[in-house]
Coordinates of C-alpha atoms in Angstrom, one line a residue:
M110 CA -7.4 -6.6 6.8
G111 CA -10.5 -7.7 4.8
A112 CA -10.6 -10.6 2.5
V113 CA -12.6 -10.9 -0.8
V114 CA -14.9 -13.6 0.1
L115 CA -17.7 -14.0 -2.8
S116 CA -20.4 -16.6 -2.5
V117 CA -20.7 -19.2 -4.9
S118 CA -24.0 -17.8 -6.0
V119 CA -22.1 -14.5 -6.9
L120 CA -18.9 -16.1 -8.3
L121 CA -21.1 -18.3 -10.6
G122 CA -24.0 -15.8 -11.4
G123 CA -22.8 -16.1 -15.2
C124 CA -23.6 -19.5 -15.1
T125 CA -27.3 -19.1 -14.0
G126 CA -28.3 -16.8 -17.0
S127 CA -27.4 -13.4 -15.3
T128 CA -26.5 -10.3 -17.1
P129 CA -22.5 -9.9 -17.4
D130 CA -21.0 -6.9 -15.6
A131 CA -18.0 -6.4 -18.1
P132 CA -17.3 -7.3 -21.9
P133 CA -15.6 -10.7 -22.2
T134 CA -11.8 -11.2 -22.5
E135 CA -10.3 -12.9 -25.6
S136 CA -9.7 -16.0 -23.9
A137 CA -13.2 -16.0 -23.0
Q138 CA -14.8 -16.4 -26.2
S139 CA -14.1 -20.0 -26.4
T140 CA -17.0 -22.2 -25.5
G141 CA -18.0 -25.6 -23.7
P142 CA -15.6 -27.6 -21.5
D143 CA -12.4 -26.2 -22.7
G144 CA -13.7 -22.6 -21.8
C145 CA -15.0 -23.4 -18.5
A146 CA -11.5 -25.0 -17.7
V147 CA -9.8 -21.5 -18.9
A148 CA -12.0 -19.5 -17.1
V149 CA -11.7 -21.5 -13.7
A150 CA -7.7 -21.6 -14.4
A151 CA -8.0 -17.7 -14.3
I152 CA -9.8 -17.9 -11.1
V153 CA -7.3 -20.2 -9.5
D154 CA -4.4 -18.2 -10.8
A155 CA -6.2 -14.9 -9.5
T156 CA -6.6 -16.6 -6.2
Q157 CA -2.9 -17.7 -5.7
R158 CA -1.8 -13.9 -6.6
Y159 CA -4.2 -12.9 -3.9
V160 CA -3.2 -15.1 -1.4
D161 CA 0.5 -14.7 -1.8
G162 CA -0.2 -10.8 -1.2
F163 CA -0.8 -11.8 2.4
G164 CA 2.4 -13.5 2.9
P165 CA 4.4 -14.5 6.0
V166 CA 3.7 -12.4 9.1
D167 CA 6.7 -9.7 9.6
D168 CA 8.4 -9.3 12.8
V169 CA 7.7 -5.9 14.7
E170 CA 10.9 -5.7 17.1
A171 CA 10.9 -3.9 20.7
A172 CA 13.7 -3.4 22.4
P173 CA 13.7 -5.1 25.6
T174 CA 14.8 -4.0 29.0
P175 CA 15.3 -6.0 32.3
L176 CA 12.7 -5.9 35.1
P177 CA 13.0 -2.0 36.1
S178 CA 15.2 -0.5 39.2
A179 CA 13.6 1.9 41.5
S180 CA 14.3 4.4 38.9
A181 CA 13.8 2.9 35.3
A182 CA 11.0 2.3 33.2
P183 CA 9.3 -1.2 33.2
A184 CA 10.2 -4.1 30.7
R185 CA 8.3 -3.4 27.5
P186 CA 7.0 -6.7 26.2
S187 CA 5.9 -6.7 22.7
S188 CA 5.9 -9.3 19.8
A189 CA 5.7 -10.2 16.3
A190 CA 2.5 -8.5 15.0
P191 CA 1.2 -8.4 11.2
S192 CA 2.9 -5.9 8.9
T193 CA 0.8 -3.0 8.0
S194 CA 2.7 -1.7 5.0
A195 CA 0.2 -0.8 2.4
A196 CA 0.7 -2.1 -1.3
P197 CA 0.6 0.2 -4.2
T198 CA -2.7 -0.9 -5.6
D199 CA -5.9 -2.4 -3.7
P200 CA -5.5 -6.2 -3.9
D201 CA -9.2 -6.5 -3.0
A202 CA -10.3 -4.6 -5.9
V203 CA -7.8 -6.4 -8.5
F204 CA -9.0 -9.9 -7.1
Q205 CA -12.7 -8.6 -7.4
E206 CA -11.8 -7.5 -11.1
A207 CA -10.4 -10.9 -12.0
L208 CA -13.2 -12.7 -10.6
T209 CA -15.7 -10.4 -12.7
R210 CA -14.0 -11.3 -15.7
A211 CA -14.0 -14.8 -14.8
R212 CA -17.7 -14.8 -14.5
V213 CA -18.3 -13.2 -17.4
A214 CA -15.9 -16.1 -19.0
L215 CA -18.1 -18.6 -17.4
D216 CA -21.2 -17.2 -18.7
S217 CA -19.9 -17.0 -22.4
A218 CA -18.8 -20.7 -22.1
G219 CA -22.3 -21.9 -20.8
C220 CA -20.6 -23.6 -18.0
R221 CA -22.9 -25.4 -15.7
G222 CA -22.5 -24.6 -11.8
A223 CA -21.9 -28.4 -10.6
E224 CA -19.0 -28.7 -13.4
V225 CA -17.1 -25.6 -12.5
V226 CA -17.4 -26.2 -8.4
T227 CA -15.4 -29.8 -9.5
L228 CA -13.0 -27.6 -11.7
L229 CA -12.3 -25.3 -8.7
E230 CA -11.8 -27.8 -6.4
D231 CA -9.3 -29.8 -8.3
G232 CA -7.7 -26.2 -9.2
L233 CA -7.9 -24.7 -5.6
A234 CA -6.2 -27.8 -4.2
D235 CA -2.8 -26.5 -5.7
V236 CA -3.0 -23.0 -4.3
T237 CA -0.3 -22.6 -1.7
A238 CA -0.1 -20.1 1.2
Q239 CA 3.0 -18.9 3.3
G240 CA 1.9 -18.0 6.7
P241 CA -0.9 -18.2 9.0
V242 CA -2.8 -15.4 7.4
A243 CA -2.6 -16.5 4.1
G244 CA -3.6 -20.0 5.0
A245 CA -6.7 -18.7 6.6
V246 CA -7.4 -16.3 3.9
L247 CA -7.3 -19.3 1.4
R248 CA -9.3 -21.7 3.4
Q249 CA -11.8 -19.1 3.7
L250 CA -12.0 -18.2 -0.2
R251 CA -12.2 -22.3 -0.7
A252 CA -14.9 -22.7 1.5
S253 CA -16.8 -19.7 -0.3
M254 CA -16.2 -20.6 -3.9
T255 CA -16.9 -24.3 -3.4
G256 CA -20.2 -23.8 -1.3
L257 CA -19.0 -24.8 1.6
A258 CA -19.5 -21.4 3.4
K259 CA -22.4 -20.7 5.8
P260 CA -24.8 -18.4 4.0
E261 CA -26.1 -16.6 7.1
P262 CA -24.4 -16.4 10.8
T263 CA -24.8 -19.9 12.5
T264 CA -23.7 -21.7 15.5
L265 CA -21.3 -24.6 14.5
E266 CA -19.9 -27.2 17.1
V267 CA -16.8 -29.1 16.8
A268 CA -15.5 -32.0 18.6
P269 CA -12.1 -32.8 19.6
G270 CA -9.9 -34.0 16.7
D271 CA -12.1 -32.1 14.2
D272 CA -10.4 -29.9 11.8
L273 CA -11.0 -26.6 13.8
L274 CA -9.2 -24.2 10.9
A275 CA -11.5 -25.3 8.4
A276 CA -14.6 -24.9 10.6
V277 CA -13.6 -21.5 11.3
A278 CA -13.3 -20.9 7.5
T279 CA -16.9 -21.4 6.7
L280 CA -18.2 -19.1 9.5
P281 CA -19.4 -15.7 8.3
A282 CA -19.5 -12.4 10.2
G283 CA -22.0 -13.1 13.6
S284 CA -21.5 -16.7 14.3
T285 CA -20.4 -19.1 17.2
L286 CA -17.9 -21.7 16.9
V287 CA -18.4 -24.1 19.9
L288 CA -15.8 -26.2 21.3
A289 CA -17.2 -29.1 22.7
A290 CA -16.0 -30.3 26.1
G291 CA -12.4 -31.7 25.8
T292 CA -9.0 -30.7 24.4
H293 CA -8.5 -29.3 21.0
T294 CA -5.0 -29.4 19.8
L295 CA -3.3 -26.9 17.2
D296 CA 0.1 -26.8 15.5
D297 CA -1.1 -23.9 13.6
V298 CA -2.3 -20.5 14.4
L299 CA -6.0 -20.1 14.6
V300 CA -6.6 -16.9 12.6
L301 CA -9.9 -15.0 13.3
L302 CA -10.7 -13.0 9.7
S303 CA -14.3 -12.5 10.6
P304 CA -15.9 -11.2 14.0
I305 CA -17.2 -14.6 15.6
T306 CA -17.7 -16.1 19.2
V307 CA -15.5 -18.8 20.2
R308 CA -17.4 -20.7 23.0
G309 CA -16.7 -23.5 25.1
A310 CA -18.3 -25.7 27.9
G311 CA -16.1 -23.9 30.7
V312 CA -12.9 -23.3 31.8
G313 CA -11.4 -26.8 32.3
S314 CA -14.0 -28.4 30.3
S315 CA -13.0 -27.2 26.8
T316 CA -9.5 -26.7 26.2
L317 CA -7.6 -25.1 23.2
E318 CA -4.0 -26.1 23.3
S319 CA -1.9 -24.7 20.6
T320 CA 2.0 -25.2 20.0
A321 CA 2.3 -23.0 17.4
Q322 CA 4.8 -20.3 16.9
D323 CA 4.3 -16.5 17.2
F324 CA 0.6 -16.6 18.0
G325 CA -2.1 -19.3 19.6
V326 CA -5.0 -17.2 18.3
L327 CA -4.6 -14.5 15.9
A328 CA -7.9 -12.1 15.6
I329 CA -7.5 -9.4 12.9
A330 CA -11.2 -8.8 12.1
D331 CA -12.6 -5.7 11.9
G332 CA -15.3 -6.1 14.8
R333 CA -16.3 -7.8 17.9
V334 CA -14.5 -11.2 18.4
E335 CA -15.3 -13.0 21.7
L336 CA -13.7 -15.9 23.7
K337 CA -15.9 -17.2 26.4
D338 CA -16.1 -20.1 28.7
L339 CA -12.8 -22.0 27.8
T340 CA -9.1 -22.6 28.4
L341 CA -6.7 -21.1 26.1
R342 CA -2.9 -22.8 26.9
H343 CA 0.3 -22.3 24.6
L344 CA 2.4 -25.7 25.2
G345 CA 6.1 -26.1 24.4
K346 CA 9.2 -24.0 23.8
A347 CA 8.2 -22.1 20.7
P348 CA 8.0 -18.0 21.5
A349 CA 4.1 -17.0 21.2
N350 CA 1.9 -14.7 22.4
V351 CA -1.4 -17.0 23.3
V352 CA -4.0 -14.5 21.8
L353 CA -3.1 -11.2 19.6
A354 CA -5.7 -9.0 18.7
G355 CA -5.2 -6.3 15.8
P356 CA -6.0 -2.6 16.0
S357 CA -9.6 -3.0 14.4
V358 CA -10.7 -5.6 16.4
S359 CA -12.8 -5.1 19.9
L360 CA -12.0 -8.4 21.8
V361 CA -14.4 -9.8 24.5
A362 CA -12.8 -12.4 26.8
T363 CA -15.5 -14.1 29.3
G364 CA -14.8 -16.6 31.8
V365 CA -11.6 -17.9 30.4
A366 CA -7.8 -18.9 31.4
I367 CA -5.1 -18.0 29.4
S368 CA -1.6 -19.1 29.9
G369 CA 1.6 -20.4 28.4
G370 CA 2.7 -17.4 26.4
V371 CA 6.6 -17.7 25.8
A372 CA 9.1 -15.0 25.2
Q373 CA 11.7 -14.9 22.5
E374 CA 15.4 -14.8 23.5
D375 CA 15.5 -11.2 23.6
G376 CA 12.6 -10.9 26.3
T377 CA 10.0 -9.6 23.4
G378 CA 6.7 -11.6 23.2
G379 CA 5.1 -13.9 25.5
A380 CA 2.0 -12.0 26.3
G381 CA -1.4 -14.0 27.1
I382 CA -3.1 -11.3 25.4
L383 CA -1.5 -8.5 23.6
M384 CA -3.6 -5.7 22.0
Y385 CA -1.4 -4.5 19.2
D386 CA -1.9 -1.2 17.5
P387 CA 0.9 0.1 15.2
Q388 CA 0.0 3.7 15.9
S389 CA 1.5 5.1 19.0
R390 CA -1.7 7.4 19.1
P391 CA -3.4 8.9 22.0
G392 CA -5.8 6.4 23.7
G393 CA -9.1 6.4 22.3
T394 CA -12.6 6.3 24.1
A395 CA -14.1 3.3 22.9
T396 CA -13.5 0.1 24.6
T397 CA -11.5 -2.2 22.6
L398 CA -10.9 -4.9 25.4
E399 CA -13.5 -6.4 27.8
V400 CA -12.1 -9.0 30.3
T401 CA -14.4 -10.5 32.9
D402 CA -13.8 -13.3 35.5
A403 CA -10.5 -14.3 33.6
E404 CA -7.5 -15.6 34.8
L405 CA -4.0 -14.7 33.0
A406 CA -1.2 -17.0 34.3
D407 CA 2.4 -18.0 34.1
N408 CA 3.1 -16.2 30.8
G409 CA 6.4 -15.2 29.9
S410 CA 6.2 -11.5 30.0
A411 CA 2.7 -10.4 30.8
G412 CA -0.8 -11.4 31.2
I413 CA -2.2 -8.6 29.4
V414 CA -0.3 -6.1 27.1
L415 CA -2.1 -2.8 25.5
T416 CA -0.5 -0.9 22.8
G417 CA -1.2 2.3 20.9
G418 CA -4.6 3.5 21.5
H419 CA -6.6 0.5 22.8
V420 CA -8.6 0.8 25.6
A421 CA -9.5 -1.8 28.5
S422 CA -12.3 -2.5 30.8
I423 CA -11.0 -5.4 32.9
V424 CA -13.3 -6.7 35.8
S425 CA -13.0 -9.5 38.4
S426 CA -9.8 -11.1 36.8
T427 CA -6.7 -12.8 38.4
F428 CA -3.1 -12.2 37.0
R429 CA -0.7 -14.6 38.6
G430 CA 3.0 -15.4 37.8
N431 CA 3.4 -13.7 34.6
G432 CA 7.2 -12.6 34.0
Q433 CA 7.5 -8.9 33.8
C434 CA 3.9 -7.7 34.5
G435 CA 0.5 -8.7 35.2
L436 CA -1.0 -6.1 33.2
C437 CA 1.1 -3.2 31.1
F438 CA -0.2 -0.5 29.6
L439 CA 2.1 1.4 26.9
E440 CA 2.0 4.0 24.8
G441 CA -1.4 5.9 24.3
S442 CA -3.3 2.9 25.7
S443 CA -5.9 3.2 28.9
G444 CA -8.7 1.7 30.8
S445 CA -9.9 0.5 34.0
V446 CA -9.3 -2.6 36.1
T447 CA -11.9 -3.3 38.8
Q448 CA -11.5 -6.0 41.8
G449 CA -8.7 -7.3 40.2
T450 CA -6.1 -9.9 41.8
F451 CA -2.5 -9.8 41.2
S452 CA -0.3 -12.2 42.7
D453 CA 3.5 -12.9 42.4
N454 CA 3.9 -11.0 38.8
G455 CA 7.4 -9.3 38.2
V456 CA 5.3 -6.0 38.2
G457 CA 1.6 -6.1 39.0
V458 CA 0.5 -3.4 37.0
A459 CA 3.1 -1.1 34.8
A460 CA 2.2 2.0 33.0
T461 CA 4.3 3.8 30.3
G462 CA 4.6 6.2 27.5
T463 CA 1.3 8.3 27.9
A464 CA -0.6 5.5 29.5
R465 CA -3.7 6.6 31.7
P466 CA -5.0 3.2 33.4
T467 CA -7.4 3.3 36.3
V468 CA -7.1 0.6 39.0
L469 CA -9.8 0.3 41.4
D470 CA -10.6 -1.8 44.3
S471 CA -7.8 -4.5 43.6
T472 CA -5.0 -6.1 45.6
V473 CA -1.3 -6.9 44.5
T474 CA 0.6 -9.4 46.4
E475 CA 4.2 -10.9 46.4
G476 CA 6.3 -10.1 43.3
Q477 CA 8.8 -7.4 42.5
V478 CA 7.1 -4.3 42.3
G479 CA 3.2 -3.7 42.8
V480 CA 2.6 -0.5 40.4
Q481 CA 4.9 1.1 38.4
A482 CA 4.4 4.4 36.3
S483 CA 7.2 5.9 34.1
D484 CA 7.4 8.5 31.2
D485 CA 4.5 10.7 31.2
A486 CA 1.9 8.0 32.2
V487 CA -0.7 9.2 34.3
P488 CA -2.5 6.3 36.3
V489 CA -4.9 6.4 39.0
L490 CA -5.3 4.1 42.0
R491 CA -8.0 3.9 44.5
G492 CA -8.6 1.6 47.1
V493 CA -5.6 -0.7 46.0
G494 CA -3.9 -2.7 48.5
I495 CA -0.4 -3.6 48.1
R496 CA 1.5 -6.3 50.3
G497 CA 4.6 -8.3 49.8
S498 CA 6.6 -6.6 46.9
S499 CA 10.0 -7.4 47.2
R500 CA 11.7 -4.4 45.7
A501 CA 9.0 -1.6 46.4
A502 CA 5.1 -1.1 46.3
L503 CA 5.1 1.8 43.9
I504 CA 7.7 3.4 41.8
W505 CA 7.0 6.5 39.9
S506 CA 9.8 7.6 37.5
G507 CA 10.1 10.1 34.5
R508 CA 7.4 12.5 34.6
A509 CA 4.8 10.1 35.7
G510 CA 1.7 12.0 37.6
G511 CA -1.7 10.5 38.2
L512 CA -3.4 9.8 41.7
I513 CA -2.7 7.7 44.5
E514 CA -5.4 7.7 46.8
D515 CA -6.7 5.1 49.7
V516 CA -3.6 2.7 49.2
T517 CA -2.1 0.3 51.6
C518 CA 1.4 -0.6 51.2
S519 CA 2.1 -3.2 53.8
D520 CA 5.0 -6.0 54.0
V521 CA 7.3 -4.0 51.7
Q522 CA 10.9 -2.5 52.1
F523 CA 9.9 0.4 50.3
G524 CA 6.6 1.8 50.0
L525 CA 6.3 4.8 47.3
V526 CA 9.3 5.3 45.4
V527 CA 9.9 8.7 43.6
G528 CA 12.0 10.2 40.8
P529 CA 12.8 14.1 41.0
D530 CA 10.3 15.0 38.5
V531 CA 7.2 13.0 39.0
T532 CA 3.8 14.9 40.1
P533 CA 1.4 12.3 41.5
T534 CA -1.3 13.2 43.9
V535 CA -1.5 11.4 47.4
R536 CA -4.6 11.3 49.5
D537 CA -5.1 9.2 52.3
S538 CA -2.5 6.6 51.8
A539 CA -0.6 4.4 53.9
C540 CA 2.7 4.0 51.7
R541 CA 6.2 5.3 53.2
L542 CA 7.6 7.6 50.9
A543 CA 11.3 7.0 49.3
P544 CA 13.3 9.0 47.0
A545 CA 14.8 7.0 44.0
R546 CA 18.2 6.5 44.1
S547 CA 20.3 8.5 41.4

């Protein structure tokens, strides 16, 4: 998703004596104030049509299941996610063409830059947006067309109470938004259209609190988005994932605490971080999620969910009190978890579909199940200690395979529960084997 965002110098190129790129339309033949107003009205109309194309975010449903039995797959948390249906024509190209015609009209009418900006400000104030993505696109276009957008990557600090959504709209790719110490509150989704960094003064010092429905932060940029040194918290009963990242995003979360995801009544949604990919494709090789020194706690469904082909690298992070699972690898997702701490989650680590996670040197305590694999998942566990799981330390069902090496199971009723068709390799592990009940 890439909004056409033109700088004022490009949009108003015709007002500074540049050569037109296309012949003027009939309406562009008028000159003077009336001609300027007509040209700006065309820009405003084109902007409304373009913004309308982003529309409200659609729901992608997933059939929820209860927390697994000894022979069942783990529950599958999912959520509302952006619709990916393609339009019959390229809206970016259509919008670009409309702006080019408008630039020619502005040039033909002899419009002055300041006059055009004033007309644009008045006209764009009447453009409406339905849904958080459309709103973010509109804010970014307004900032660009009226000269508020920063021309180069920059660092911008905002204080609690500042208009955070408006600030983000001014930042080009590569910029950093600094959240000063204090609590920054939002009742609308923070949509990141550009690859930027959002940095605070540290966990517990800078807090971003959201009561928005569906998402707290929605990252749909094409590139690297970084969240660093801050607390992200969803408040209230509105169903929401705290952070959702789309298929083209490379998300980096360092020194963050993320909590408060709320599941819908059917059990979907409610993740701390949801890495969304609409394609159930085999996992890729490039890392799309990097998490270091983070805490994912008290989310309705999961601390982190990866879908599609997303690939994670998670180091020295804590997953605590998440309803369905601390960390869920779904579909073809993959990645590694090193020195993870999982406590009192429904399932510590769950892998389903064809997921291929690797869990190294980690501990899993309390909760119902330590690690669970189902379908054709092939997790690798090395140096993992599991203690106090109320149902079972390990559950392997379906046709799951993988490796269980140097794993210890203590203070559990069942160690390793296996279905009839599973094929894991078990080495040097202290987990009592128990067949699954039919």
